[in-house]
Coordinates of C-alpha atoms and ligand atoms in Angstrom, one line a residue:
M1 CA 0.0 0.0 0.0
I2 CA 1.2 3.6 -0.7
K3 CA -0.1 6.2 1.6
E4 CA 0.5 9.9 2.0
F5 CA 0.7 11.7 5.4
Q6 CA 0.9 15.4 6.4
L7 CA 3.1 15.7 9.4
R8 CA 4.3 18.5 11.7
V9 CA 7.5 17.4 13.3
A10 CA 10.6 18.6 15.1
P11 CA 13.7 19.4 13.0
Q12 CA 15.6 16.3 14.2
V13 CA 12.8 14.1 12.7
A14 CA 12.2 16.1 9.5
Y15 CA 15.7 15.7 8.0
N16 CA 16.2 12.0 8.6
E17 CA 14.3 9.1 6.8
E18 CA 14.8 6.6 9.7
N19 CA 13.5 9.1 12.2
I20 CA 10.4 9.8 10.0
K21 CA 9.8 6.1 9.8
E22 CA 10.0 5.8 13.6
Y23 CA 7.7 8.8 14.0
L24 CA 5.1 7.3 11.5
A25 CA 5.2 3.9 13.3
R26 CA 4.7 5.5 16.7
E27 CA 2.1 8.2 15.8
E28 CA 0.2 6.3 13.0
G29 CA 0.3 2.9 14.6
L30 CA 2.2 1.3 11.7
D31 CA 4.6 -1.6 11.9
A32 CA 8.1 0.0 11.3
R33 CA 9.2 -3.3 9.6
T34 CA 6.6 -2.9 6.8
L35 CA 7.8 0.7 5.9
N36 CA 10.1 0.0 3.0
Q37 CA 10.6 3.7 2.2
V38 CA 9.4 7.1 3.1
R39 CA 9.7 9.8 0.5
V40 CA 9.4 13.5 1.4
L41 CA 7.2 15.2 -1.1
K42 CA 7.1 18.7 0.5
R43 CA 9.0 20.3 3.3
S44 CA 8.7 23.8 4.9
I45 CA 10.0 25.2 8.1
D46 CA 7.5 27.1 10.4
A47 CA 9.8 29.4 12.4
R48 CA 7.1 31.8 13.6
Q49 CA 7.2 30.4 17.2
R50 CA 10.1 29.7 19.5
N51 CA 9.4 26.0 19.2
I52 CA 10.3 25.5 15.5
L53 CA 8.4 22.8 13.6
V54 CA 8.7 21.4 10.1
N55 CA 5.7 20.7 7.9
L56 CA 6.1 17.6 5.9
K57 CA 4.1 15.8 3.2
V58 CA 5.5 12.3 3.0
R59 CA 4.6 9.2 0.9
A60 CA 5.1 5.9 2.7
Y61 CA 5.6 2.6 0.9
I62 CA 4.0 0.1 3.2
N63 CA 4.8 -3.5 2.2
E64 CA 5.4 -2.0 -1.2
I65 CA 8.6 -1.7 -3.3
P66 CA 9.0 1.9 -4.5
H67 CA 9.5 2.4 -8.3
D68 CA 12.5 4.4 -9.3
N69 CA 10.3 7.3 -10.3
S70 CA 11.5 10.0 -7.9
F71 CA 11.5 12.5 -10.8
I72 CA 9.8 12.7 -14.2
K73 CA 12.1 11.9 -17.0
T74 CA 12.1 13.7 -20.4
E75 CA 13.0 11.8 -23.6
Y76 CA 15.6 13.5 -25.8
P77 CA 15.5 12.1 -29.4
D78 CA 18.3 12.2 -32.0
V79 CA 18.0 15.6 -33.8
S80 CA 21.2 15.6 -35.8
H81 CA 19.3 15.8 -39.1
S82 CA 16.6 18.1 -37.9
P83 CA 16.1 21.8 -38.7
R84 CA 18.6 24.0 -36.8
V85 CA 17.7 26.8 -34.3
I86 CA 20.5 29.1 -33.1
V87 CA 20.5 29.7 -29.3
V88 CA 22.8 32.5 -28.2
G89 CA 23.9 32.2 -24.6
A90 CA 24.3 29.1 -22.4
G91 CA 22.8 30.5 -19.2
P92 CA 19.6 28.8 -17.8
G93 CA 17.5 30.5 -20.5
G94 CA 19.6 29.2 -23.3
L95 CA 20.2 25.7 -21.9
F96 CA 16.6 25.1 -21.2
A97 CA 15.7 26.4 -24.6
A98 CA 18.2 24.1 -26.2
L99 CA 17.0 21.0 -24.3
K100 CA 13.3 21.8 -25.2
L101 CA 14.3 22.2 -28.9
V102 CA 15.7 18.7 -28.7
E103 CA 12.6 17.4 -26.9
L104 CA 10.5 18.9 -29.8
G105 CA 12.7 17.4 -32.5
L106 CA 14.8 20.4 -33.5
C107 CA 18.6 20.7 -33.5
P108 CA 19.9 23.5 -31.2
I109 CA 23.2 25.2 -32.1
V110 CA 24.3 26.9 -28.9
L111 CA 26.8 29.8 -29.0
E112 CA 28.4 30.9 -25.8
R113 CA 31.0 33.7 -25.6
G114 CA 32.6 32.2 -22.4
K115 CA 34.3 29.0 -21.5
D116 CA 32.9 25.7 -20.3
V117 CA 31.8 25.6 -16.7
R118 CA 35.0 24.0 -15.4
E119 CA 37.5 26.2 -17.3
R120 CA 35.5 29.2 -16.2
K121 CA 36.3 28.5 -12.5
K122 CA 39.9 29.4 -12.9
D123 CA 39.0 32.9 -14.2
L124 CA 36.8 33.4 -11.1
A125 CA 39.7 32.6 -8.8
Q126 CA 41.9 35.1 -10.7
I127 CA 39.5 38.0 -10.0
S128 CA 40.1 37.7 -6.3
R129 CA 43.8 37.0 -6.7
T130 CA 44.9 39.5 -9.4
H131 CA 41.9 41.9 -9.4
K132 CA 41.7 41.3 -13.2
V133 CA 38.3 40.5 -14.8
D134 CA 38.3 38.4 -18.0
E135 CA 35.7 40.1 -20.2
E136 CA 34.5 36.8 -21.7
S137 CA 34.8 34.6 -18.6
N138 CA 33.6 35.8 -15.2
Y139 CA 30.7 35.4 -12.8
C140 CA 28.2 36.3 -15.5
F141 CA 29.7 35.0 -18.7
G142 CA 30.5 31.4 -19.5
E143 CA 28.6 28.1 -19.6
G144 CA 25.7 28.1 -17.0
G145 CA 25.5 31.9 -17.3
A146 CA 25.0 34.0 -14.2
G147 CA 23.2 31.1 -12.6
A148 CA 26.3 28.7 -12.5
Y149 CA 28.4 30.2 -9.7
S150 CA 25.4 31.4 -7.8
D151 CA 23.4 30.4 -4.8
G152 CA 21.4 28.0 -7.0
K153 CA 18.2 29.0 -5.2
L154 CA 15.4 27.5 -7.3
Y155 CA 12.4 29.3 -6.0
T156 CA 10.4 31.6 -8.1
R157 CA 7.3 33.8 -7.9
S158 CA 6.0 32.1 -11.0
K159 CA 2.5 30.6 -10.3
K160 CA 2.8 28.2 -13.2
R161 CA 3.4 25.1 -11.1
G162 CA 3.6 22.7 -14.1
S163 CA 6.3 24.8 -15.7
V164 CA 8.3 25.1 -12.4
D165 CA 8.1 21.4 -11.8
K166 CA 9.3 20.6 -15.3
I167 CA 12.4 22.8 -14.8
L168 CA 13.1 21.1 -11.4
N169 CA 12.6 17.6 -12.9
V170 CA 15.0 18.4 -15.7
F171 CA 17.6 19.5 -13.1
C172 CA 17.1 16.2 -11.3
Q173 CA 17.5 14.2 -14.5
H174 CA 20.8 15.9 -14.9
G175 CA 22.1 15.1 -11.4
A176 CA 20.5 17.5 -9.0
S177 CA 19.3 16.1 -5.7
T178 CA 15.6 15.1 -5.7
A179 CA 15.3 17.1 -2.5
I180 CA 14.7 20.1 -4.7
L181 CA 11.3 18.6 -5.6
A182 CA 10.3 18.6 -1.9
D183 CA 11.7 21.7 -0.4
V184 CA 9.5 24.8 -0.5
H185 CA 12.7 26.8 -0.9
P186 CA 14.8 24.4 -3.1
H187 CA 18.5 25.1 -3.5
I188 CA 21.3 23.3 -5.4
G189 CA 24.5 25.1 -4.3
T190 CA 27.4 26.5 -6.3
D191 CA 29.5 23.4 -5.6
K192 CA 26.9 21.0 -7.2
L193 CA 25.7 23.2 -10.1
P194 CA 28.7 22.8 -12.5
K195 CA 28.2 19.0 -12.8
V196 CA 24.5 19.4 -13.5
I197 CA 25.2 22.0 -16.2
E198 CA 27.9 19.8 -17.7
N199 CA 25.3 16.9 -17.9
M200 CA 22.8 19.2 -19.6
R201 CA 25.4 20.1 -22.2
N202 CA 26.2 16.4 -22.7
T203 CA 22.5 15.7 -23.4
I204 CA 22.4 18.4 -26.0
I205 CA 25.5 17.1 -27.7
K206 CA 24.5 13.4 -27.5
S207 CA 21.2 14.2 -29.1
G208 CA 23.0 15.8 -32.1
G209 CA 23.0 19.5 -31.0
E210 CA 26.1 21.6 -31.0
V211 CA 27.6 23.8 -28.2
H212 CA 30.3 26.3 -29.3
F213 CA 32.2 27.9 -26.5
H214 CA 34.4 31.0 -27.0
T215 CA 31.9 32.0 -29.7
K216 CA 30.5 35.5 -29.4
M217 CA 27.5 36.7 -31.5
T218 CA 28.3 40.1 -32.9
S219 CA 25.2 40.8 -35.1
L220 CA 22.1 39.3 -36.5
I221 CA 21.8 38.4 -40.2
L222 CA 18.6 39.9 -41.7
D223 CA 16.7 39.2 -44.8
G224 CA 14.2 42.1 -44.9
N225 CA 12.3 41.8 -41.7
K226 CA 13.4 38.2 -41.1
V227 CA 16.2 37.1 -38.9
V228 CA 18.0 34.2 -40.7
G229 CA 21.1 33.8 -38.5
V230 CA 23.9 35.4 -36.6
E231 CA 27.5 36.6 -37.3
A232 CA 29.9 35.6 -34.6
V233 CA 33.6 35.8 -33.7
S234 CA 35.0 32.5 -32.4
T235 CA 38.2 31.2 -30.9
F236 CA 36.6 27.8 -30.3
E237 CA 38.9 25.8 -32.7
S238 CA 41.8 28.2 -33.0
N239 CA 43.4 30.9 -30.9
T240 CA 43.1 33.4 -33.8
P241 CA 39.6 34.9 -33.8
I242 CA 37.6 33.6 -36.8
E243 CA 34.4 35.2 -38.1
K244 CA 31.7 32.7 -38.4
T245 CA 28.1 32.6 -39.7
F246 CA 25.4 30.4 -38.2
R247 CA 22.1 30.1 -40.1
G248 CA 18.6 29.6 -38.6
P249 CA 16.0 31.3 -36.4
V250 CA 17.5 32.8 -33.3
I251 CA 16.7 32.5 -29.6
L252 CA 18.6 35.4 -28.0
A253 CA 19.3 34.6 -24.4
T254 CA 22.4 36.7 -23.6
G255 CA 21.6 37.8 -20.1
H256 CA 21.5 41.1 -18.3
S257 CA 25.2 41.8 -18.6
A258 CA 25.7 41.6 -22.4
R259 CA 26.1 45.4 -22.8
D260 CA 27.7 45.0 -26.2
I261 CA 24.5 43.3 -27.4
Y262 CA 22.3 46.0 -26.0
R263 CA 24.5 48.6 -27.8
Y264 CA 24.3 46.7 -31.0
L265 CA 20.5 46.3 -30.8
A266 CA 20.2 50.1 -30.1
E267 CA 22.4 51.0 -33.0
A268 CA 20.6 48.6 -35.3
E269 CA 17.3 50.2 -34.2
I270 CA 15.8 46.9 -33.1
E271 CA 12.8 47.8 -30.9
M272 CA 13.5 47.9 -27.1
E273 CA 12.4 50.1 -24.2
A274 CA 14.1 51.2 -21.0
K275 CA 13.2 49.1 -18.0
G276 CA 13.1 49.6 -14.3
I277 CA 16.0 48.1 -12.3
A278 CA 17.0 47.9 -8.6
V279 CA 20.3 49.1 -7.3
G280 CA 22.0 49.2 -3.9
V281 CA 24.6 47.2 -1.8
R282 CA 25.3 43.6 -0.6
L283 CA 24.6 43.4 3.1
E284 CA 26.6 40.8 5.1
H285 CA 25.9 39.6 8.6
P286 CA 27.4 36.8 10.7
S287 CA 25.2 33.8 9.8
E288 CA 25.0 32.9 13.5
L289 CA 23.3 36.3 14.1
I290 CA 20.7 35.7 11.3
D291 CA 20.1 32.2 12.7
Q292 CA 19.5 33.6 16.2
I293 CA 17.1 36.3 14.9
Q294 CA 15.1 34.1 12.6
Y295 CA 14.9 31.0 14.8
H296 CA 14.3 33.1 18.0
N297 CA 17.0 31.2 19.8
K298 CA 20.3 32.6 21.2
N299 CA 21.9 29.2 20.4
G300 CA 21.2 29.7 16.7
R301 CA 20.0 26.9 14.4
G302 CA 21.3 23.9 16.3
K303 CA 22.3 20.6 14.6
Y304 CA 19.4 20.0 12.3
L305 CA 18.0 23.3 10.8
P306 CA 19.5 24.9 7.7
A307 CA 21.1 28.3 7.8
A308 CA 18.2 30.8 8.2
E309 CA 16.8 32.9 5.4
Y310 CA 15.1 36.3 5.5
S311 CA 13.2 38.5 3.2
F312 CA 12.4 42.2 3.8
V313 CA 10.4 44.6 1.7
T314 CA 9.2 48.2 2.3
Q315 CA 8.3 51.4 0.5
V316 CA 10.3 54.6 1.0
G317 CA 9.5 57.8 -0.9
G318 CA 7.3 56.0 -3.5
R319 CA 10.0 53.3 -4.3
G320 CA 10.3 49.7 -3.2
V321 CA 13.3 48.8 -1.1
Y322 CA 13.9 45.1 -0.6
S323 CA 16.3 42.3 0.1
F324 CA 17.3 40.4 -3.1
C325 CA 18.9 37.0 -3.7
M326 CA 19.5 36.2 -0.1
C327 CA 22.4 33.7 0.4
P328 CA 22.4 32.1 3.9
G329 CA 25.8 30.7 4.8
G330 CA 27.3 32.0 1.6
F331 CA 29.9 34.4 0.1
V332 CA 29.8 37.9 -1.4
I333 CA 31.4 37.7 -4.8
P334 CA 32.9 40.1 -7.4
A335 CA 30.5 39.9 -10.3
A336 CA 32.0 42.5 -12.7
T337 CA 32.2 41.7 -16.4
G338 CA 34.8 44.2 -17.4
P339 CA 37.6 46.5 -16.3
A340 CA 37.0 49.6 -14.0
Q341 CA 33.8 48.1 -12.5
I342 CA 32.9 46.7 -9.1
V343 CA 29.7 44.7 -9.0
T344 CA 28.7 42.6 -5.9
N345 CA 26.5 39.6 -5.8
G346 CA 26.2 36.4 -3.7
M347 CA 26.5 32.7 -3.8
S348 CA 26.5 29.8 -1.4
P349 CA 27.5 26.1 -1.3
A350 CA 25.0 23.3 -1.0
N351 CA 25.6 23.0 2.8
R352 CA 25.2 26.8 3.3
G353 CA 27.9 26.4 5.8
T354 CA 30.0 29.6 5.8
K355 CA 30.2 32.0 8.7
W356 CA 28.3 34.7 6.8
S357 CA 24.8 35.3 5.4
N358 CA 24.3 38.0 2.8
S359 CA 21.6 39.6 0.5
G360 CA 21.4 42.4 -1.9
M361 CA 19.6 45.4 -0.4
V362 CA 18.3 47.3 -3.3
V363 CA 16.1 50.3 -4.2
Q364 CA 13.8 50.3 -7.2
I365 CA 14.6 52.8 -9.9
N366 CA 12.3 53.6 -12.8
P367 CA 13.2 54.9 -16.2
E368 CA 11.5 58.3 -15.3
D369 CA 14.0 58.6 -12.4
I370 CA 16.9 59.0 -14.8
E371 CA 17.1 62.1 -17.0
G372 CA 16.6 62.0 -20.8
D373 CA 15.0 59.5 -23.1
N374 CA 18.0 57.4 -24.2
L375 CA 16.9 53.8 -24.4
L376 CA 20.1 52.7 -22.7
R377 CA 20.0 55.3 -19.8
M378 CA 19.4 52.7 -17.1
M379 CA 22.4 50.8 -18.3
T380 CA 24.5 54.0 -18.4
F381 CA 23.4 54.7 -14.8
Q382 CA 24.5 51.1 -13.7
E383 CA 27.8 51.6 -15.5
Q384 CA 28.5 55.0 -13.8
L385 CA 27.8 53.6 -10.3
E386 CA 30.0 50.6 -11.0
R387 CA 32.8 52.9 -12.1
D388 CA 32.4 55.2 -9.1
T389 CA 32.5 52.1 -6.8
W390 CA 35.7 50.9 -8.5
Q391 CA 37.3 54.4 -8.0
Q392 CA 36.3 54.4 -4.3
G393 CA 37.8 50.9 -4.1
N394 CA 41.3 52.1 -5.1
M395 CA 40.8 51.1 -8.7
K396 CA 40.9 47.4 -7.8
Q397 CA 38.3 44.8 -6.9
T398 CA 38.7 45.9 -3.3
A399 CA 35.1 46.9 -2.5
P400 CA 34.2 50.0 -0.6
A401 CA 32.3 49.1 2.6
Q402 CA 30.7 50.5 5.7
R403 CA 29.3 49.0 8.9
M404 CA 25.5 49.0 8.8
A405 CA 24.7 51.2 11.8
D406 CA 27.5 53.6 10.9
F407 CA 25.8 53.9 7.4
V408 CA 22.4 54.7 8.9
N409 CA 24.0 57.3 11.2
N410 CA 26.2 58.9 8.5
R411 CA 29.4 57.8 10.2
L412 CA 32.6 56.5 8.6
S413 CA 33.6 53.1 9.9
Y414 CA 37.0 53.0 11.5
D415 CA 37.4 49.3 10.9
L416 CA 35.3 46.6 9.3
P417 CA 34.1 43.1 10.4
S418 CA 35.6 40.0 8.8
T419 CA 34.1 39.2 5.4
S420 CA 33.6 36.5 2.8
Y421 CA 34.4 38.9 0.0
A422 CA 37.7 37.5 -1.2
P423 CA 39.3 40.5 -2.9
G424 CA 39.0 42.5 0.4
L425 CA 37.2 45.5 1.6
I426 CA 38.1 49.2 2.2
S427 CA 36.3 51.4 4.6
S428 CA 34.4 54.1 2.8
P429 CA 31.5 56.5 3.5
L430 CA 28.9 55.0 1.3
H431 CA 26.3 57.4 2.7
F432 CA 28.4 60.3 1.3
W433 CA 29.3 59.3 -2.3
M434 CA 26.5 56.9 -3.4
P435 CA 23.5 58.6 -5.0
K436 CA 21.3 60.2 -2.3
F437 CA 18.3 58.6 -4.1
I438 CA 19.6 55.2 -3.0
T439 CA 21.3 55.9 0.4
S440 CA 18.4 57.9 1.9
R441 CA 16.0 55.1 1.1
L442 CA 18.3 52.4 2.3
Q443 CA 18.9 54.2 5.6
S444 CA 15.1 54.6 6.2
A445 CA 14.4 50.9 5.2
F446 CA 17.2 49.6 7.5
K447 CA 15.5 51.3 10.4
T448 CA 12.2 49.6 9.5
F449 CA 13.8 46.2 9.0
G450 CA 15.6 46.7 12.4
K451 CA 12.3 47.2 14.1
Q452 CA 10.8 44.1 12.4
A453 CA 13.7 41.9 13.3
H454 CA 15.4 42.8 16.5
G455 CA 19.2 42.8 16.1
F456 CA 19.2 43.0 12.3
L457 CA 20.3 46.7 12.3
T458 CA 23.7 46.3 13.8
N459 CA 27.4 47.3 13.4
E460 CA 28.3 43.7 13.1
A461 CA 26.9 43.8 9.6
T462 CA 28.7 45.3 6.6
L463 CA 27.4 47.1 3.5
I464 CA 29.5 46.2 0.4
A465 CA 29.1 48.4 -2.7
S466 CA 27.6 48.2 -5.2
E467 CA 24.8 45.7 -6.2
T468 CA 23.8 46.8 -9.7
R469 CA 23.0 43.7 -11.8
T470 CA 19.7 42.6 -10.4
S471 CA 17.8 42.6 -13.8
S472 CA 18.0 43.8 -17.4
P473 CA 18.1 47.6 -17.9
V474 CA 16.0 47.2 -21.1
R475 CA 13.2 45.1 -22.5
I476 CA 13.5 43.8 -26.1
L477 CA 10.0 44.1 -27.4
R478 CA 8.3 40.8 -28.4
D479 CA 4.8 39.7 -29.2
R480 CA 2.9 38.3 -26.2
E481 CA 1.5 35.3 -28.1
T482 CA 4.3 34.3 -30.5
L483 CA 7.2 35.5 -28.2
M484 CA 8.7 36.8 -31.5
H485 CA 10.3 40.2 -31.7
V486 CA 7.6 42.8 -32.5
R487 CA 9.0 43.5 -36.0
L488 CA 11.7 40.9 -36.8
Q489 CA 10.4 37.4 -37.6
G490 CA 12.5 34.5 -36.5
L491 CA 14.0 36.4 -33.5
F492 CA 13.0 35.2 -30.0
P493 CA 14.3 37.6 -27.3
C494 CA 14.5 35.3 -24.3
A495 CA 14.8 35.2 -20.5
E496 CA 16.5 37.8 -18.2
G497 CA 18.5 39.7 -20.7
A498 CA 15.4 40.4 -22.8
G499 CA 13.6 41.6 -19.8
Y500 CA 11.2 38.7 -19.4
S501 CA 12.4 36.8 -16.4
G502 CA 14.5 37.0 -13.2
G503 CA 16.2 34.1 -11.6
I504 CA 17.3 30.6 -12.7
V505 CA 13.9 28.9 -12.8
S506 CA 12.0 31.7 -14.5
A507 CA 14.8 32.0 -17.1
G508 CA 14.5 28.2 -17.7
I509 CA 10.7 28.5 -18.1
D510 CA 11.1 31.4 -20.6
G511 CA 13.7 29.4 -22.4
E512 CA 11.3 26.5 -22.8
R513 CA 8.5 28.8 -24.0
C514 CA 10.7 30.4 -26.6
A515 CA 11.7 27.0 -27.9
E516 CA 8.1 26.0 -28.2
M517 CA 7.4 29.2 -30.2
A518 CA 10.5 28.7 -32.3
N519 CA 9.2 25.2 -33.1
A520 CA 5.8 26.6 -34.2
Y521 CA 7.7 29.2 -36.4
V522 CA 9.9 26.5 -38.0
N523 CA 6.8 24.4 -38.7
S524 CA 5.1 27.4 -40.4
L525 CA 8.0 28.0 -42.8
Ligands
LIG1 C1 26.3 35.7 -8.5 C2 24.9 35.5 -8.9 C3 24.1 34.7 -8.0 C4 22.8 34.4 -8.4 N1 22.1 33.6 -7.6 C5 20.8 33.2 -8.0 C6 20.1 32.2 -7.3 O1 20.5 31.7 -6.3 N2 18.9 31.9 -7.7 C7 18.3 32.4 -8.9 O2 17.2 32.1 -9.2 N3 19.0 33.4 -9.6 C8 20.2 33.8 -9.2 N4 20.9 34.7 -9.9 C9 20.3 35.2 -11.1 C10 20.3 34.2 -12.2 O3 21.6 33.7 -12.3 C11 19.9 34.8 -13.5 O4 18.6 35.3 -13.3 C12 19.9 33.8 -14.7 O5 21.1 33.2 -14.8 C13 19.4 34.4 -16.0 O6 19.5 33.5 -17.0 P1 19.7 33.9 -18.5 O7 19.9 32.6 -19.2 O8 18.6 34.8 -18.9 O9 21.0 34.8 -18.6 P2 22.5 34.5 -18.1 O10 22.5 33.5 -17.0 O11 23.1 35.8 -17.8 O12 23.2 33.8 -19.3 C14 23.5 34.6 -20.5 C15 24.6 33.8 -21.2 O13 24.8 34.4 -22.5 C16 26.2 34.5 -22.8 N5 26.4 35.6 -23.7 C17 26.2 36.9 -23.5 N6 26.5 37.6 -24.7 C18 26.8 36.7 -25.6 C19 27.1 36.8 -27.0 N7 27.2 38.0 -27.6 N8 27.4 35.7 -27.7 C20 27.3 34.5 -27.0 N9 27.0 34.3 -25.7 C21 26.7 35.4 -25.0 C22 26.8 34.8 -21.4 O14 28.2 34.4 -21.4 C23 26.0 33.9 -20.5 O15 26.5 32.6 -20.3 C24 22.3 35.0 -9.6 C25 23.1 35.8 -10.4 C26 24.4 36.0 -10.1 C27 25.2 36.9 -11.0

């Protein structure tokens, strides 16, 4: 017999299958010897009270052998002789688009300006060591995109449960733990993601698709109002850059940091609009302190609970101020994509075990907040702030930083707490040189958050400047039904860089949708 149960149990029961079996036997009057397996289907922590409980939905196999169907498998046929579709960018948007094309019987040709996910790692280490950013291989560019060396949080505000489940199941098929199907806040971890991404690439190649690293799209090939391919520069097969042409409809999934692509699209008068962004700082606390606050316990999270998360949001002066991409037990990282920039972001390993917890603390900025009507003005604003931050950081990746309470009280910090940010910090009056529009709102919001969570507003926490790459600064205009560009047939602006998603899962969902629409387009030709 297979039976499902809703349980509300202590943390030491919730994270151990044997303990769940014992609990079921005791509380439900079952014979423990007949319980062959217990699978956790959903898990969420209720930390509202001092006594923390975990809600579980479990499936018990009683005198029953479980089938190996812990995730739903997708079949990937041989597509080597099928019509080709060009996918530009191997971030989550591009990779899920490519896999979906295979599933639908089309042959994806993936172009990625950066290196494969393993090679890329060496360039990330160099940023902290030498303060030099490789413009083609960094925390945003390379196989896996901005999502590869990230926190690997897989939750999304998308209400399309079926689409979210599909993305999570594809991750499981490629090596992610099936725990992501159960946890309400699923998380893979930066140490586990590269293998999963590698497996996704192998599926594409085994099915007959192609993946070209070191291959940067430079322009679209147009035939009237139809996109029929791309021009690219490649060092994939030789160290000397070679100009290459790839023919086929194009899914453009180049992410929010491909500023050369935005400049090209603007110059080529391909329809886009300026889009709101959110900008601010990374805020880093000792993770123990966040655990104490969130679990209402001076001893922190104890042996069984995961590092605590938080989420804050408020309105100040008509603009949203909120925590973004919270990384419990993680690292603050240097996410610049070029010289003379400092950009902060966060990531964490699967065990979320570092001494620090961080999040972006950002202020919403709308196109009308920035003077002029230039399409790229939000991007220019980001660039200026990143350059200013670099100058304040002594023209290296050393990030300007300030203690949190000092910032709120307009005081310079004489020293700084220890940090996970590997290139190092330099004390700096952020309240003084960052745009007032941002600092005044952050100061006010921090006071509100400090009241909501006692101990959160503290000089033990550090603000690290500047968090600027939270989303795309433009939206490439596409038709709502066909997902095709509003004027150019055969061009599918996709995922975060096109302004239609934010985060790994939503980029994956948009990638799949673009592939479906590209399939409909190919079939109509
Ligand atoms: C450090 C960090 C941590 C993050 N943590 C999380 C998290 O925990 N959870 C979450 O949901 N989201 C997280 N995000 C956000 C998430 O990574 C992005 O939302 C997601 O990766 C967007 O997917 P995408 O495919 O649209 O674009 P991207 O991931 O940006 O991928 C775009 C790809 O296109 C390539 N490219 C760009 N230009 C060209 C060109 N001209 N030719 C060929 N290739 C090109 C790039 O190299 C890149 O690989 C994080 C982001 C960062 C930077």
